[in-house]
């Protein structure tokens, strides 16, 4: 059934990894200069209100950043700290910032993965249906829904969903990731998290669902007019199979790249969703950092999120040739 | 005399919701088992449309508005997609013009050929794959055991057309519709593919409906020829008769525009082409549709569409000119 | 008769124009219809819409007029939306035009930089800029343009790469026209339709992002925005959900209007796409 998979040439992988490293370097430099824009001493800005209580923290920051040194030396120190994951210490949370962020990451990843899956499954279903009923009622309805989802502020959808499904109907909790009374593990524990996950994941999914619906619809319309679809029909294959096997496979491949570029969007959206639903991920952490004016924590989250996006895109680039046999690697 | 394998009677196709836009105006054709019928004509004459109508695969926006298509003694339910699925690929195979675009880029060759077998027969995947290897051998592809794992973009145009032919023949159909099967290919490859089709026909005893504008192919392959112009059949004859004594001025024009090496006698005029083009569907002339391009046209030609009698639809056909 | 059928065929565009005109009208007349400060208390707190003739859309938890907030909020939304889209379009066009026209290492460098901005999660970057420079309308406009220009740059670059190969551009080169003149006087006018369509969508996105910033409490504290209204209404979700619903619908309709207008412009200005739709 499966063809012998071609091995990715090492040169291709090496080139892409080098590009990724350069991108991360660039992002770190942008962050450094962003920090330079802040009014006052960088250490004060970094510490914000979180640091004012602690003079030792301030002194610590000044030493770590070498604020008395020339700019390029400060930059070098800054980059070294990022390269070694030495992002500093948060007094408020009593943890190093890297541990803090890593401990919040799984919740965000769970939320992100769930909403990506929801957006993809519904988006593909909608897109295929719209294309098959081109310019007829189902197509019109789906396009309208997609347009509405595209134009609605996601945090507002979140609030409205809490109103309807939590306050009025009582189907889902209003926020958080698990009940205090719920068991930690086992099926009951998983179910508890799923109950909390449903609304925020849907909220996050709506906007991307709209994008994927449009993309799949356009892709399907294009592919369905191609010769090999007529050939498939001439084989006696059912319309269902022609649409979902022959056409969809080709229409959906570009979507893989799009999902890769959307990862950053999902992370940014997480700040809103996690704030609305009190979901304990890095988005919520970023919001708290904003409230406390803790620039160091804030920028650390920004840098690490960007690194995450770079890695995700790298993964997509490496996976794409494997799932798309027509891509010839250079 | 037994009934023909495929008979098309008075087939009409029009643009949906527009009764004036008649793309096929009563086409009748028939093919016996094992026979090759060539349908020739310029692009836009309706020859491909006829074959798509037989397959029940008319493009969106077109509809069959009349006529009967019978296949192997029964009516062919061309408007019933579900019923037609059992015919497509199993009883009637089809080969298209563009081999470069005819294969799905994301599935391996083996999977695509095996799909036809799986669709119509309950066989294990291993058995289907073994048959695919046999089929690829039959269409003379080198290293079939390797090719089943390849993807289309790794094959040449000629190789892809062989795959498409293997796909069309996978379930041993009774009829193969070949719509310009070699037009997109190099001349040397054209000859190979036509020889292949010819050999396969001898081996398997299938009938072939060959759609082409290339009269050279017709001379090589066909038992009989039907000439179409602007949505209807204007002449039909055995290949030998058609080439020897073409009746319709359009057929004569086609033949005069075809190079025939060694056949040109001294004094015979060189290649000539038919003046003008096929008129657009909305600008069809009254009477005989070939009239504006016809050098023999007379008053009667503007009055009525000539009936199809004695193998030709023309007021000024050679045979009729002879009989006073 | 003809114009009626035209409007029917393009009723979505017409709807978009109508909605957008309504929002613009609200923004322009805010100080006439509601002369006071929208932050002032004008009635009993938590008056439901329709309950009092003075405040048709009700009041929030501090007795402020929802309708006034809606009118003044339209100002901020449109100002931020259009201004940041304009800045983003200018930066994006400059970067994209040079990258696409010159190609080679210019393209490489410019596109690497563009990629950096695209890699960083947009909303997080906007938040960080606001955190560093402090929340004011100007900073918010800057932060939103900082995250929106890369998309314009990519689009313009692609168009310029295609245009560069056109015969008329070769003609200009042969005629000795300067690069800058070719870019801005010859190619840019041809690319403008695509940029205009994209900018419409950018305005919508910027409006939504501004509302998200102010919803989180990081909007300009001196002006009342729809996002701020939603953010302040969160506490009353249970018993006074209209405080959230009303500005939310206003946001939705504004973004919808811009998208519809964008689609209409696309149909009207890009014959290429229209053809492909068949």
XYZ file of N, CA and C in Angstrom, chain B residues 66-306:
723
model
N -32.689 14.385 -24.884
C -33.424 13.435 -25.703
C -32.532 12.323 -26.196
N -33.152 11.262 -26.672
C -32.391 10.167 -27.247
C -32.296 8.971 -26.332
N -31.923 7.838 -26.907
C -31.808 6.599 -26.152
C -30.410 6.044 -26.348
N -29.792 5.612 -25.255
C -28.498 4.955 -25.363
C -28.675 3.535 -24.841
N -28.409 2.558 -25.691
C -28.536 1.156 -25.262
C -27.165 0.522 -25.264
N -26.928 -0.290 -24.214
C -25.635 -0.933 -24.090
C -25.861 -2.394 -23.734
N -25.319 -3.297 -24.538
C -25.426 -4.725 -24.283
C -26.874 -5.156 -24.054
N -27.766 -4.646 -24.888
C -29.144 -5.105 -24.854
C -30.040 -4.427 -23.849
N -29.530 -3.435 -23.108
C -30.395 -2.771 -22.137
C -30.184 -1.266 -22.217
N -31.198 -0.498 -21.765
C -31.034 0.950 -21.742
C -29.949 1.336 -20.741
N -29.124 2.290 -21.139
C -28.073 2.762 -20.241
C -28.631 3.934 -19.423
N -28.689 3.782 -18.108
C -29.329 4.829 -17.285
C -28.414 6.024 -17.046
N -28.105 6.773 -18.126
C -27.037 7.765 -18.034
C -27.303 8.896 -17.055
N -28.567 9.105 -16.677
C -28.816 10.198 -15.736
C -28.814 9.706 -14.291
N -28.707 8.394 -14.105
C -28.694 7.836 -12.749
C -27.249 7.546 -12.360
N -26.680 8.460 -11.577
C -25.255 8.384 -11.271
C -24.891 7.070 -10.580
N -25.733 6.654 -9.624
C -25.430 5.440 -8.867
C -25.404 4.210 -9.783
N -26.405 4.135 -10.673
C -26.468 2.988 -11.574
C -25.306 3.021 -12.566
N -24.955 4.231 -13.010
C -23.873 4.350 -13.987
C -22.520 3.946 -13.401
N -22.377 4.091 -12.076
C -21.102 3.738 -11.454
C -20.735 2.280 -11.706
N -21.765 1.427 -11.805
C -21.490 0.003 -12.028
C -21.054 -0.254 -13.469
N -21.338 0.709 -14.343
C -20.946 0.562 -15.743
C -19.558 1.151 -15.981
N -19.362 2.341 -15.407
C -18.079 3.028 -15.596
C -16.931 2.213 -15.007
N -15.888 2.077 -15.787
C -14.720 1.367 -15.283
C -14.861 -0.133 -15.353
N -16.095 -0.659 -15.267
C -16.289 -2.114 -15.290
C -16.703 -2.584 -16.684
N -17.758 -1.973 -17.257
C -18.214 -2.373 -18.589
C -17.651 -1.455 -19.664
N -17.490 -0.181 -19.314
C -16.936 0.776 -20.277
C -15.738 1.476 -19.644
N -14.597 1.352 -20.276
C -13.419 2.070 -19.778
C -13.197 3.307 -20.613
N -12.489 4.282 -20.023
C -12.297 5.514 -20.781
C -10.858 6.007 -20.665
N -10.309 6.467 -21.784
C -8.959 7.041 -21.812
C -9.091 8.473 -22.306
N -8.471 9.395 -21.566
C -8.637 10.807 -21.896
C -7.432 11.359 -22.634
N -7.611 12.639 -23.040
C -6.625 13.271 -23.891
C -5.330 13.636 -23.178
N -5.452 14.127 -21.939
C -4.306 14.717 -21.261
C -3.688 13.774 -20.238
N -2.767 12.922 -20.641
C -2.213 11.987 -19.651
C -1.492 12.706 -18.511
N -0.941 13.905 -18.789
C -0.204 14.601 -17.742
C -1.130 14.988 -16.597
N -2.400 15.209 -16.897
C -3.325 15.674 -15.856
C -4.297 14.587 -15.420
N -4.184 13.408 -16.017
C -5.216 12.396 -15.798
C -5.008 11.589 -14.518
N -3.813 11.679 -13.932
C -3.555 10.885 -12.731
C -3.487 11.790 -11.511
N -4.043 11.303 -10.416
C -4.046 12.069 -9.174
C -2.624 12.133 -8.611
N -2.101 13.348 -8.406
C -0.685 13.456 -8.035
C -0.319 12.856 -6.676
N -1.297 12.689 -5.795
C -0.921 12.276 -4.432
C -1.087 10.775 -4.169
N -1.528 10.011 -5.166
C -1.634 8.567 -4.959
C -0.638 7.830 -5.852
N -0.134 6.715 -5.343
C 0.820 5.959 -6.140
C 0.092 5.308 -7.314
N 0.872 4.969 -8.353
C 0.307 4.341 -9.555
C -0.472 3.083 -9.178
N 0.146 2.248 -8.342
C -0.494 0.993 -7.963
C -1.853 1.225 -7.319
N -1.902 2.188 -6.383
C -3.170 2.469 -5.700
C -4.239 2.931 -6.684
N -3.818 3.756 -7.658
C -4.816 4.315 -8.568
C -5.387 3.257 -9.506
N -4.534 2.338 -9.969
C -5.052 1.286 -10.853
C -5.873 0.291 -10.030
N -5.366 -0.050 -8.839
C -6.073 -1.020 -8.005
C -7.447 -0.511 -7.578
N -7.570 0.825 -7.512
C -8.844 1.395 -7.060
C -10.012 0.949 -7.947
N -9.771 0.865 -9.247
C -10.843 0.419 -10.160
C -11.244 -1.012 -9.817
N -10.231 -1.848 -9.607
C -10.520 -3.262 -9.321
C -11.297 -3.377 -8.014
N -10.840 -2.652 -6.992
C -11.529 -2.711 -5.700
C -12.950 -2.199 -5.793
N -13.139 -1.194 -6.646
C -14.466 -0.602 -6.751
C -15.478 -1.601 -7.301
N -15.031 -2.464 -8.190
C -15.988 -3.313 -8.899
C -15.909 -4.784 -8.529
N -14.864 -5.208 -7.846
C -14.734 -6.620 -7.530
C -14.295 -6.775 -6.089
N -14.762 -7.835 -5.444
C -14.354 -8.086 -4.069
C -13.096 -8.945 -4.071
N -11.951 -8.290 -4.125
C -10.694 -9.039 -4.102
C -9.797 -8.475 -3.005
N -8.880 -9.307 -2.557
C -7.947 -8.830 -1.532
C -6.995 -7.816 -2.153
N -6.380 -7.026 -1.286
C -5.487 -6.013 -1.813
C -4.303 -6.657 -2.530
N -3.812 -7.761 -1.958
C -2.666 -8.437 -2.579
C -3.033 -8.925 -3.976
N -4.228 -9.514 -4.093
C -4.672 -10.021 -5.396
C -4.818 -8.875 -6.388
N -5.396 -7.753 -5.915
C -5.572 -6.604 -6.796
C -4.207 -6.097 -7.272
N -3.268 -6.016 -6.347
C -1.941 -5.515 -6.707
C -1.255 -6.445 -7.707
N -1.444 -7.749 -7.509
C -0.860 -8.696 -8.456
C -1.441 -8.455 -9.844
N -2.745 -8.168 -9.888
C -3.361 -7.897 -11.185
C -2.852 -6.602 -11.787
N -2.596 -5.606 -10.896
C -2.066 -4.337 -11.392
C -0.713 -4.575 -12.077
N 0.116 -5.407 -11.431
C 1.425 -5.699 -12.026
C 1.233 -6.347 -13.395
N 0.292 -7.290 -13.490
C 0.007 -7.917 -14.785
C -0.432 -6.892 -15.817
N -1.341 -6.011 -15.390
C -1.864 -4.998 -16.305
C -0.745 -4.086 -16.809
N 0.113 -3.666 -15.865
C 1.203 -2.775 -16.268
C 2.142 -3.497 -17.231
N 2.294 -4.810 -17.036
C 3.091 -5.587 -17.978
C 2.417 -5.586 -19.346
N 1.092 -5.789 -19.315
C 0.339 -5.832 -20.573
C 0.450 -4.532 -21.358
N 0.441 -3.391 -20.639
C 0.568 -2.125 -21.359
C 2.032 -1.775 -21.590
N 2.901 -2.775 -21.344
C 4.317 -2.687 -21.699
C 5.064 -1.581 -20.965
N 4.745 -1.449 -19.682
C 5.552 -0.540 -18.870
C 6.720 -1.331 -18.298
N 7.917 -0.754 -18.323
C 9.072 -1.475 -17.778
C 8.994 -1.525 -16.245
N 9.531 -2.583 -15.668
C 9.610 -2.732 -14.211
C 8.290 -2.442 -13.496
N 7.222 -3.130 -13.844
C 5.926 -2.835 -13.226
C 5.946 -2.964 -11.706
N 6.746 -3.865 -11.166
C 6.780 -4.043 -9.718
C 7.321 -2.794 -9.026
N 8.161 -2.045 -9.741
C 8.674 -0.799 -9.153
C 7.685 0.345 -9.395
N 7.114 0.341 -10.601
C 6.250 1.469 -10.972
C 5.014 1.565 -10.091
N 4.513 0.441 -9.584
C 3.308 0.550 -8.749
C 3.567 1.418 -7.524
N 4.821 1.583 -7.127
C 5.117 2.424 -5.962
C 5.436 3.868 -6.336
N 5.535 4.136 -7.620
C 5.886 5.490 -8.039
C 4.677 6.423 -8.018
N 4.970 7.716 -7.981
C 3.916 8.718 -8.094
C 3.918 9.272 -9.511
N 2.756 9.764 -9.989
C 2.615 10.155 -11.391
C 3.693 11.113 -11.895
N 4.117 12.087 -11.037
C 5.015 13.101 -11.574
C 6.377 12.518 -11.953
N 6.629 11.259 -11.584
C 7.909 10.647 -11.933
C 7.855 9.945 -13.292
N 6.661 9.894 -13.906
C 6.530 9.180 -15.186
C 6.429 10.164 -16.348
N 6.802 9.703 -17.519
C 6.658 10.533 -18.719
C 5.215 10.484 -19.197
N 4.901 11.365 -20.161
C 3.539 11.407 -20.680
C 3.097 10.085 -21.264
N 3.962 9.466 -22.052
C 3.618 8.185 -22.665
C 3.389 7.116 -21.607
N 4.254 7.124 -20.577
C 4.092 6.138 -19.505
C 2.786 6.350 -18.766
N 2.453 7.630 -18.555
C 1.196 7.902 -17.843
C 0.005 7.450 -18.660
N 0.077 7.669 -19.999
C -1.053 7.242 -20.806
C -1.196 5.719 -20.752
N -0.081 5.011 -20.670
C -0.158 3.550 -20.520
C -0.828 3.188 -19.205
N -0.514 3.956 -18.161
C -1.172 3.705 -16.871
C -2.680 3.941 -16.993
N -3.036 5.045 -17.658
C -4.463 5.352 -17.810
C -5.148 4.231 -18.591
N -4.472 3.709 -19.619
C -5.049 2.603 -20.401
C -5.198 1.369 -19.517
N -4.168 1.098 -18.699
C -4.257 -0.048 -17.795
C -5.443 0.107 -16.865
N -5.675 1.331 -16.399
C -6.781 1.619 -15.500
C -8.112 1.359 -16.205
N -8.176 1.800 -17.476
C -9.426 1.652 -18.225
C -9.718 0.188 -18.530
N -8.646 -0.624 -18.636
C -8.851 -2.028 -19.017
C -8.852 -2.968 -17.818
N -8.659 -2.418 -16.615
C -8.429 -3.251 -15.435
C -9.542 -4.266 -15.204
N -10.775 -3.894 -15.495
C -11.886 -4.821 -15.233
C -12.375 -5.475 -16.513
N -11.518 -5.545 -17.519
C -11.855 -6.148 -18.797
C -13.211 -5.662 -19.327
N -13.301 -4.375 -19.645
C -14.581 -3.842 -20.121
C -14.904 -4.358 -21.513
N -16.172 -4.179 -21.929
C -16.566 -4.575 -23.285
C -16.249 -3.474 -24.285
N -16.239 -2.227 -23.727
C -16.053 -1.083 -24.617
C -15.001 -0.151 -24.020
N -14.126 0.331 -24.880
C -13.146 1.328 -24.447
C -13.407 2.601 -25.234
N -13.640 3.689 -24.511
C -13.771 4.976 -25.186
C -12.434 5.677 -25.086
N -11.836 5.963 -26.233
C -10.534 6.630 -26.233
C -10.708 8.006 -26.850
N -10.671 9.032 -25.992
C -10.924 10.398 -26.433
C -9.588 11.086 -26.716
N -9.239 11.219 -27.966
C -7.955 11.802 -28.371
C -6.808 11.206 -27.555
N -6.626 9.910 -27.565
C -5.687 9.294 -26.623
C -4.234 9.662 -26.871
N -3.911 10.160 -28.069
C -2.491 10.400 -28.347
C -2.185 11.843 -28.716
N -3.211 12.693 -28.694
C -3.013 14.070 -29.164
C -1.919 14.793 -28.397
N -1.836 14.516 -27.089
C -0.889 15.280 -26.270
C 0.507 14.667 -26.276
N 0.701 13.622 -27.050
C 1.972 12.893 -26.963
C 2.870 13.150 -28.175
N 4.149 12.851 -28.006
C 5.096 12.951 -29.120
C 4.707 11.969 -30.225
N 5.127 12.276 -31.444
C 4.718 11.462 -32.587
C 5.137 9.998 -32.422
N 6.381 9.757 -31.981
C 6.835 8.364 -31.854
C 6.029 7.638 -30.791
N 5.736 8.358 -29.683
C 4.961 7.741 -28.616
C 3.535 7.473 -29.083
N 2.993 8.397 -29.910
C 1.656 8.210 -30.471
C 1.535 6.847 -31.138
N 2.502 6.565 -32.002
C 2.457 5.307 -32.752
C 2.494 4.124 -31.792
N 3.352 4.214 -30.761
C 3.450 3.103 -29.803
C 2.121 2.869 -29.101
N 1.506 3.970 -28.650
C 0.248 3.836 -27.898
C -0.831 3.251 -28.800
N -0.894 3.699 -30.061
C -1.927 3.185 -30.955
C -1.701 1.696 -31.230
N -0.435 1.311 -31.392
C -0.155 -0.112 -31.621
C -0.581 -0.914 -30.400
N -0.307 -0.348 -29.226
C -0.684 -1.021 -27.983
C -2.192 -1.234 -27.929
N -2.950 -0.168 -28.222
C -4.409 -0.279 -28.190
C -4.872 -1.355 -29.161
N -4.258 -1.362 -30.337
C -4.610 -2.328 -31.368
C -4.364 -3.748 -30.879
N -3.174 -3.978 -30.279
C -2.841 -5.322 -29.782
C -3.789 -5.746 -28.672
N -4.069 -4.814 -27.758
C -4.949 -5.141 -26.638
C -6.343 -5.500 -27.132
N -6.758 -4.789 -28.176
C -8.078 -5.073 -28.733
C -8.126 -6.490 -29.299
N -7.049 -6.864 -29.978
C -6.982 -8.218 -30.518
C -7.009 -9.250 -29.406
N -6.235 -8.994 -28.336
C -6.164 -9.942 -27.222
C -7.493 -10.071 -26.494
N -8.104 -8.920 -26.194
C -9.239 -8.929 -25.280
C -10.583 -8.869 -25.987
N -10.578 -8.598 -27.266
C -11.832 -8.568 -28.010
C -12.740 -7.422 -27.627
N -12.171 -6.301 -27.143
C -13.020 -5.182 -26.773
C -13.339 -4.320 -27.981
N -14.467 -3.614 -27.883
C -14.813 -2.635 -28.900
C -14.175 -1.310 -28.514
N -13.792 -0.520 -29.531
C -13.185 0.782 -29.226
C -13.957 1.882 -29.923
N -14.322 2.901 -29.128
C -14.868 4.119 -29.702
C -13.738 5.133 -29.693
N -13.174 5.393 -30.864
C -11.997 6.256 -30.954
C -12.416 7.648 -31.377
N -12.171 8.587 -30.495
C -12.526 9.969 -30.813
C -11.259 10.707 -31.177
N -11.241 11.315 -32.351
C -9.983 11.930 -32.789
C -10.250 12.941 -33.892
N -9.303 13.808 -34.108
C -9.391 14.676 -35.281
C -8.298 14.282 -36.275
N -7.573 13.204 -35.920
C -6.416 12.791 -36.706
C -6.810 11.658 -37.660
N -6.956 11.986 -38.945
C -7.430 10.977 -39.901
C -6.390 9.887 -40.138
N -5.135 10.194 -39.861
C -4.097 9.169 -39.983
C -4.389 8.010 -39.039
N -4.751 8.349 -37.789
C -5.089 7.316 -36.820
C -6.289 6.513 -37.279
N -7.257 7.221 -37.838
C -8.483 6.563 -38.277
C -8.156 5.494 -39.311
N -7.323 5.864 -40.271
C -6.972 4.923 -41.332
C -6.321 3.672 -40.764
N -5.481 3.854 -39.728
C -4.790 2.711 -39.137
C -5.727 1.814 -38.340
N -6.623 2.431 -37.575
C -7.298 1.727 -36.491
C -8.732 1.318 -36.769
N -9.477 2.190 -37.491
C -10.930 2.063 -37.421
C -11.499 1.114 -38.455
N -12.605 0.433 -38.090
C -13.372 -0.333 -39.062
C -14.337 0.586 -39.779
N -14.979 1.436 -38.996
C -15.923 2.387 -39.577
C -15.630 3.781 -39.037
N -16.121 4.801 -39.741
C -15.877 6.188 -39.343
C -17.186 6.959 -39.353
N -17.399 7.752 -38.315
C -18.508 8.700 -38.314
C -17.907 10.094 -38.279
N -18.386 10.979 -39.168
C -17.878 12.349 -39.199
C -18.921 13.257 -38.560
N -18.502 14.076 -37.610
C -19.458 14.972 -36.954
C -19.130 16.412 -37.282
N -20.189 17.222 -37.382
C -20.005 18.650 -37.568
C -21.093 19.404 -36.813
N -20.684 20.337 -35.968
C -21.602 21.226 -35.244
C -22.755 20.459 -34.595
N -22.421 19.398 -33.875
C -23.435 18.734 -33.052
C -24.250 17.674 -33.744
N -23.888 17.300 -34.959
C -24.592 16.163 -35.548
C -23.668 15.367 -36.458
N -24.114 14.143 -36.751
C -23.324 13.285 -37.626
C -23.626 13.670 -39.066
N -22.598 13.944 -39.863
C -22.866 14.356 -41.236
C -22.534 13.257 -42.237
N -21.717 12.269 -41.797
C -21.423 11.182 -42.729
C -20.954 9.974 -41.947
N -21.285 8.777 -42.454
C -20.772 7.566 -41.834
C -20.515 6.533 -42.912
N -19.385 5.840 -42.803
C -19.047 4.827 -43.817
C -17.974 3.917 -43.259
N -17.697 2.821 -43.948
C -16.536 2.032 -43.568
C -15.306 2.879 -43.861
N -14.239 2.571 -43.170
C -13.046 3.385 -43.321
C -12.606 3.417 -44.780
N -12.636 2.227 -45.392
C -12.194 2.138 -46.769
C -13.043 3.025 -47.689
N -14.359 2.945 -47.508
C -15.265 3.731 -48.353
C -15.075 5.229 -48.117
N -14.925 5.580 -46.879
C -14.832 7.001 -46.563
C -13.600 7.626 -47.221
N -12.492 6.904 -47.113
C -11.277 7.460 -47.696
C -11.333 7.424 -49.220
N -11.986 6.369 -49.745
C -12.022 6.224 -51.204
C -13.036 7.165 -51.825
N -14.211 7.294 -51.208
C -15.260 8.084 -51.841
C -16.005 8.916 -50.809
N -15.393 9.951 -50.293
C -16.078 10.804 -49.306
C -17.260 11.507 -49.953
N -18.368 11.547 -49.235
C -19.586 12.118 -49.788
C -19.764 13.580 -49.403
N -19.652 13.860 -48.140
C -19.974 15.191 -47.629
C -18.829 16.168 -47.942
N -19.158 17.379 -48.339
C -18.098 18.350 -48.632
C -17.176 18.568 -47.440
N -17.738 18.468 -46.236
C -16.904 18.640 -45.046
C -15.876 17.521 -44.931
N -16.342 16.275 -45.181
C -15.418 15.145 -45.137
C -14.322 15.321 -46.187
N -14.750 15.771 -47.335
C -13.755 15.949 -48.396
C -12.764 17.024 -47.995
N -13.273 18.059 -47.344
C -12.379 19.109 -46.859
C -11.383 18.564 -45.853
N -11.896 17.732 -44.923
C -11.019 17.149 -43.902
C -9.920 16.318 -44.558
N -10.332 15.505 -45.507
C -9.356 14.633 -46.162
C -8.335 15.450 -46.944
N -8.807 16.510 -47.575
C -7.886 17.324 -48.362
C -6.885 18.037 -47.471
N -7.291 18.218 -46.185
C -6.394 18.908 -45.265
C -5.459 17.942 -44.556
N -5.554 16.654 -44.879
C -4.714 15.659 -44.213
C -3.595 15.199 -45.138
N -2.367 15.282 -44.688
C -1.271 14.832 -45.539
C -1.292 13.309 -45.681
N -1.162 12.826 -46.891
C -1.094 11.376 -47.083
C 0.120 11.070 -47.949
N 1.205 10.730 -47.318
C 2.456 10.543 -48.061
C 2.298 9.476 -49.136
N 2.857 9.739 -50.300
C 2.844 8.740 -51.369
C 1.532 8.651 -52.093
N 0.528 9.378 -51.585
C -0.775 9.252 -52.224
C -1.033 10.391 -53.201
N -0.151 11.361 -53.169
C -0.430 12.527 -53.995
C 0.055 12.285 -55.415
N -0.891 12.341 -56.303
C -0.539 12.116 -57.698
C -0.154 13.444 -58.339
N 0.626 13.359 -59.414
C 0.979 14.608 -60.106
C -0.279 15.328 -60.542
N -0.299 16.605 -60.374
C -1.453 17.370 -60.806
C -2.488 17.547 -59.728
N -2.432 16.687 -58.689
C -3.398 16.836 -57.596
C -3.039 18.088 -56.795
N -4.025 18.831 -56.360
C -3.695 20.051 -55.604
C -3.039 19.708 -54.269
N -2.182 20.576 -53.794
C -1.572 20.342 -52.481
C -2.613 20.466 -51.380
N -2.167 20.337 -50.097
C -3.089 20.391 -48.967
C -3.911 21.669 -49.000
N -5.188 21.519 -48.779
C -6.039 22.698 -48.667
C -6.732 22.648 -47.327
N -7.129 23.800 -46.841
C -7.862 23.743 -45.578
C -9.265 24.276 -45.767
N -10.149 23.853 -44.872
C -11.526 24.314 -44.958
C -11.563 25.747 -44.478
N -12.117 26.654 -45.261
C -12.134 28.057 -44.833
C -13.051 28.250 -43.625
N -12.714 29.223 -42.804
C -13.584 29.586 -41.683
C -13.457 28.641 -40.513
N -14.287 28.858 -39.482
C -14.286 28.026 -38.286
C -15.710 27.590 -37.976
N -15.824 26.611 -37.057
C -17.147 26.178 -36.616
C -17.819 27.368 -35.938
N -19.036 27.724 -36.348
C -19.685 28.886 -35.724
C -20.004 28.618 -34.247
N -20.065 29.709 -33.462
C -20.405 29.585 -32.051
C -21.838 29.095 -31.902
N -22.103 28.477 -30.765
C -23.395 27.824 -30.559
C -24.553 28.815 -30.684
N -24.265 30.097 -30.376
C -25.339 31.098 -30.426
C -25.500 31.697 -31.816
N -24.561 31.382 -32.716
C -24.602 32.015 -34.034
C -24.721 30.988 -35.155
N -25.496 29.930 -34.903
C -25.639 28.894 -35.911
C -26.477 29.400 -37.079
N -26.036 29.096 -38.283
C -26.803 29.547 -39.450
C -28.090 28.729 -39.602
N -28.992 29.227 -40.396
C -30.199 28.455 -40.685
C -29.846 27.327 -41.651
N -30.708 26.335 -41.691
C -30.494 25.233 -42.630
C -29.279 24.411 -42.252
N -28.488 24.064 -43.257
C -27.301 23.258 -43.018
C -26.254 24.093 -42.302
N -25.748 23.570 -41.211
C -24.819 24.363 -40.404
C -23.446 24.508 -41.061
N -23.186 23.702 -42.031
C -21.892 23.795 -42.695
C -21.941 24.813 -43.840
N -23.141 25.283 -44.142
C -23.363 26.116 -45.312
C -22.369 27.266 -45.477
N -22.126 28.089 -44.411
C -21.246 29.254 -44.627
C -19.834 28.869 -45.074
N -19.414 27.647 -44.761
C -18.045 27.255 -45.107
C -18.023 26.370 -46.354
N -19.194 26.095 -46.905
C -19.279 25.091 -47.958
C -19.208 25.754 -49.332
N -18.345 25.215 -50.189
C -18.194 25.807 -51.503
C -19.301 25.385 -52.467
N -20.046 24.332 -52.070
C -21.091 23.835 -52.962
C -22.471 24.356 -52.576
N -22.546 25.158 -51.514
C -23.843 25.539 -50.960
C -24.734 26.191 -52.011
N -26.012 25.823 -51.970
C -26.971 26.440 -52.883
C -28.182 26.884 -52.069
N -29.200 27.359 -52.734
C -30.352 27.924 -52.030
C -31.000 26.948 -51.065
N -31.137 25.707 -51.500
C -31.845 24.734 -50.673
C -31.143 24.535 -49.324
N -29.816 24.704 -49.323
C -29.045 24.467 -48.098
C -29.432 25.429 -46.995
N -29.957 26.619 -47.341
C -30.337 27.589 -46.334
C -31.724 27.304 -45.783
N -32.488 26.483 -46.488
C -33.890 26.282 -46.121
C -34.068 25.248 -45.028
N -33.367 24.133 -45.140
C -33.576 23.075 -44.146
C -32.265 22.388 -43.822
N -32.224 21.818 -42.605
C -31.103 20.992 -42.204
C -31.251 19.693 -42.998
N -30.232 19.292 -43.724
C -30.407 18.112 -44.568
C -30.598 16.842 -43.744
